[in-house]
Tab-separated table of C-alpha atoms in Angstrom:
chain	number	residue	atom	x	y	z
A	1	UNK	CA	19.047	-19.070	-6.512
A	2	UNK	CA	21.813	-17.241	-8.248
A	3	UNK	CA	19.764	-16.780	-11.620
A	4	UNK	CA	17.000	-15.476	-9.442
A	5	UNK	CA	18.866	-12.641	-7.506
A	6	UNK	CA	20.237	-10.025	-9.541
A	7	UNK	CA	21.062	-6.349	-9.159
A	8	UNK	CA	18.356	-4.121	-11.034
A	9	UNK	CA	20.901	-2.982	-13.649
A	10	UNK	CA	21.615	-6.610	-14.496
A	11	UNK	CA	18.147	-7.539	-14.803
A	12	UNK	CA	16.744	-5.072	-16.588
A	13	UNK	CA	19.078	-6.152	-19.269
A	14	UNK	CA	18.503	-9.962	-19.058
A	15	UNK	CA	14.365	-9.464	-19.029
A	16	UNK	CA	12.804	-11.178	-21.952
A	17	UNK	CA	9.549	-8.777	-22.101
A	18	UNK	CA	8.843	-10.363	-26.014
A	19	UNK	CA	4.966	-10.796	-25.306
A	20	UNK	CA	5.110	-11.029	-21.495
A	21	UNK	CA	3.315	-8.967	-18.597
A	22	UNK	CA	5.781	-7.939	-16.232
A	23	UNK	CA	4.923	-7.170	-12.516
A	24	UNK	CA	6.797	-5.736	-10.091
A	25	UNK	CA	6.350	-5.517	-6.082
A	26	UNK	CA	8.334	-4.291	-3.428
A	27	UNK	CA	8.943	-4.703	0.280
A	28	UNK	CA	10.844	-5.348	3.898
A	29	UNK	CA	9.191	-9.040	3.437
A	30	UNK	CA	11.437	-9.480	7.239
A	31	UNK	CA	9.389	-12.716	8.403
A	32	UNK	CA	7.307	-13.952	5.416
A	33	UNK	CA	3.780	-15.087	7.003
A	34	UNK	CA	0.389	-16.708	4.935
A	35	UNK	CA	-0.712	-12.816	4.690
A	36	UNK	CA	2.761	-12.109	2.360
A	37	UNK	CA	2.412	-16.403	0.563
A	38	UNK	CA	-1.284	-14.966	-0.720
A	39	UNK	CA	-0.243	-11.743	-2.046
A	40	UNK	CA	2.712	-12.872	-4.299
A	41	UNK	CA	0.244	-15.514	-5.506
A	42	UNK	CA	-2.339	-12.837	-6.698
A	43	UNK	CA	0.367	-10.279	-7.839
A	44	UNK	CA	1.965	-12.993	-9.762
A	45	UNK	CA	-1.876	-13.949	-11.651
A	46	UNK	CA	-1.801	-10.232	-12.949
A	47	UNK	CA	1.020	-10.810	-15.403
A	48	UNK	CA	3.736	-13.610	-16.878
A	49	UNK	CA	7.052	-12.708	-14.529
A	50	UNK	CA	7.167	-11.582	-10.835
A	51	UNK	CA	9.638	-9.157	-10.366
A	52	UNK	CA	9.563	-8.774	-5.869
A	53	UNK	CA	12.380	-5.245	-4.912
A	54	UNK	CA	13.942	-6.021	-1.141
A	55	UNK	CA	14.415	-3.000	0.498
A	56	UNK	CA	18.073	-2.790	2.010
A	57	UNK	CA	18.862	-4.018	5.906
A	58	UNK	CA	19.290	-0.194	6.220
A	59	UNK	CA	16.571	1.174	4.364
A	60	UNK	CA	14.398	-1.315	6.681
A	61	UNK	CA	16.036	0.097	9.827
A	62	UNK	CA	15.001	3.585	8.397
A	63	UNK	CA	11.439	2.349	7.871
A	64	UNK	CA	10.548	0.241	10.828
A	65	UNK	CA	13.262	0.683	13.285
A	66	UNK	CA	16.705	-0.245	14.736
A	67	UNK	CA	15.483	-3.328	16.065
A	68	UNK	CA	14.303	-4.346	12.451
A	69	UNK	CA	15.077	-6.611	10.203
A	70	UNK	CA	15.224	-9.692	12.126
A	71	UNK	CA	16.628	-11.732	8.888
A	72	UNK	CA	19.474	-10.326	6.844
A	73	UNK	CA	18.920	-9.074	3.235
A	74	UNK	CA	20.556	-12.447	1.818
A	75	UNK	CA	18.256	-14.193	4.054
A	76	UNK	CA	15.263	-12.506	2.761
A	77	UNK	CA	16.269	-12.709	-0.952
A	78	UNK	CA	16.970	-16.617	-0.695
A	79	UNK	CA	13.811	-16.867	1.042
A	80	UNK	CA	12.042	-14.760	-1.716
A	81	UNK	CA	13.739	-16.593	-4.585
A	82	UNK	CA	12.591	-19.718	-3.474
A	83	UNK	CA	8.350	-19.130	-3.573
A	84	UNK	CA	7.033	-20.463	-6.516
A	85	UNK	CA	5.205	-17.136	-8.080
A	86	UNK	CA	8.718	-14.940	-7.870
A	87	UNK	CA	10.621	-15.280	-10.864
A	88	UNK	CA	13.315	-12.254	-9.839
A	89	UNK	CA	14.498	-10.525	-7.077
A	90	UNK	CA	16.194	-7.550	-6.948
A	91	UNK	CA	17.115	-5.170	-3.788
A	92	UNK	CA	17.449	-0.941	-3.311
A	93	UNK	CA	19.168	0.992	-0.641
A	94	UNK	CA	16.402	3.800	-0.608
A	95	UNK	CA	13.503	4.149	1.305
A	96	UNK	CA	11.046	3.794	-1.861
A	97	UNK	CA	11.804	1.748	-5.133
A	98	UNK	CA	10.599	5.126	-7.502
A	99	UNK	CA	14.147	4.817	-9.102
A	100	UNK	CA	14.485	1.167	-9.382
A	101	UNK	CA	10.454	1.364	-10.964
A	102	UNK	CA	11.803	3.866	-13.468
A	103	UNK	CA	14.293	1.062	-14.332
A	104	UNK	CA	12.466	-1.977	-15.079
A	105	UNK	CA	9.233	0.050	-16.310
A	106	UNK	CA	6.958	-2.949	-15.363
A	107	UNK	CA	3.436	-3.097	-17.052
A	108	UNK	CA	1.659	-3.996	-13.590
A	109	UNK	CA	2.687	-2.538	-10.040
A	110	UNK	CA	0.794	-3.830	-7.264
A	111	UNK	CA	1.016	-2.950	-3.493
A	112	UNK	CA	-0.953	-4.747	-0.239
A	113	UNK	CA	-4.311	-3.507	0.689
A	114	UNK	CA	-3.267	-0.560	3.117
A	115	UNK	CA	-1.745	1.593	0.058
A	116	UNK	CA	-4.812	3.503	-1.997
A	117	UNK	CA	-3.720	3.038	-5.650
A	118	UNK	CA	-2.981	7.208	-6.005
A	119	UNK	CA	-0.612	6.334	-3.099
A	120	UNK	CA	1.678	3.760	-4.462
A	121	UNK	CA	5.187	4.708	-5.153
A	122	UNK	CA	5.887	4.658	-8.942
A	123	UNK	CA	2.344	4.577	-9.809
A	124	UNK	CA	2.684	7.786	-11.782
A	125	UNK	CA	5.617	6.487	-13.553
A	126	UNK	CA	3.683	3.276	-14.285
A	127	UNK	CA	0.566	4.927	-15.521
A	128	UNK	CA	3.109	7.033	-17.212
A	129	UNK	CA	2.829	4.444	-20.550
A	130	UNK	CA	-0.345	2.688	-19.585
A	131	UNK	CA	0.851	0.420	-17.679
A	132	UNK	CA	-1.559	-0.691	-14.671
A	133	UNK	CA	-1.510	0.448	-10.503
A	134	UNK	CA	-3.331	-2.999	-8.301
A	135	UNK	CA	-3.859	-2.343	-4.181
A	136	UNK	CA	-4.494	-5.933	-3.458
A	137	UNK	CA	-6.591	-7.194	-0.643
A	138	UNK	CA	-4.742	-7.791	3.015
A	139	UNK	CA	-5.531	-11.366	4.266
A	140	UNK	CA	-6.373	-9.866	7.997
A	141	UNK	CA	-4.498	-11.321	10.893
A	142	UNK	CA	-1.268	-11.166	9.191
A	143	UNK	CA	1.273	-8.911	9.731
A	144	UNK	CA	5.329	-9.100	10.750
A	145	UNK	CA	4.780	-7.125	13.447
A	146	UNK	CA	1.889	-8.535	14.532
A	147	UNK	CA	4.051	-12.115	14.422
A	148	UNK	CA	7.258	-10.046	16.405
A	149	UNK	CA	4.206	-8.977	19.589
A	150	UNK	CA	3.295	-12.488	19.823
A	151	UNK	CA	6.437	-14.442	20.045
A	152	UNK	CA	7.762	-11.262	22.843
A	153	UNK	CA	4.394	-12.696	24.948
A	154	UNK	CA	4.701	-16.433	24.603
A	155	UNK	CA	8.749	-16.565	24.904
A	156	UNK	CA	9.410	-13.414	27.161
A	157	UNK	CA	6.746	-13.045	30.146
C-alpha cells in the first residue's frame, strides 16, 4: 500500500499524466458499503488513474459529527488503496478538497448522485481548463449512515 498512499504534494509530482485521463474523487468513505464499491468502479471508467482524497478524522468529525468516523484515517486509506479501480490516495485536513483540486488539476471530477454538477467543490477550477464535472448515479439503499441505524437496532434494543 505504501506506493498507493501519498501526501498530495508528493503525488502531484510522481503523476505520469503523458496521455492519461486523470480523475479525482473525494470523501469520508467511514464504512465502505456496495453503494461506495459501484461508484469508484464508474468514476474509475471515466479516465486512466483514480485519484480517491480522504477527508481527515477531524475534518469528518466537523462534517458528520463527534461520534464519526468509526475507522481511523489509516484504516480508511488501507481500505481505499486496496479496491481495484483506485490507483492513489491522498488525504486533506479541510472540510472541502478545493485546495488539494487546485493541486492535482485532474481532467475529470466526479461526485455521488446527491451533488448537482454546479455544486461540486472544485468544479469551477476543473472547468477552469476544460476539464470535465460527472454527478454519478447513487445505488439507493446505501448509505454509512444508513449501515450505523441498522447495526444500533439489531445489536442495541
Amino acid at each position: 500500500m505504501d506506493n498507493i498512499i501519498f501526501d498530495v504534494d508528493k503525488l502531484v509530482n510522481m503523476i505520469d499524466r503523458k496521455g492519461k485521463k486523470v480523475v479525482f474523487t473525494n470523501g469520508c468513505f467511514d464504512i465502505v458499503h456496495y453503494g461506495h464499491i459501484s461508484y469508484l468502479y464508474k468514476a474509475k471508467e471515466l479516465g486512466d488513474i483514480l485519484i480517491v482524497a480522504l477527508n481527515s478524522d477531524e475534518s469528518v468529525k466537523r462534517l458528520k459529527g463527534e461520534k464519526r468516523p468509526i475507522n481511523s484515517l489509516k484504516e480508511r486509506a488501507a481500505l481505499m488503496a486496496s479496491l481495484k479501480p483506485v490507483d492513489y490516495v491522498t488525504m486533506f485536513e479541510e472540510d472541502t478538497p478545493y485546495n488539494i483540486i487546485k493541486k492535482i488539476k485532474p481532467d475529470v471530477l466526479v461526485k455521488g448522485g446527491d451533488w448537482k454538477e454546479d455544486e461540486i467543490v472544485g468544479s469551477d477550477i476543473v472547468k477552469s481548463y476544460g476539464g470535465e464535472v460527472y454527478s454519478l448515479n447513487f445505488v439507493e439503499g446505501f448509505a454509512t449512515t444508513n449501515i450505523i441505524e441498522k447495526i444500533i437496532d439489531l445489536y442495541c434494543k
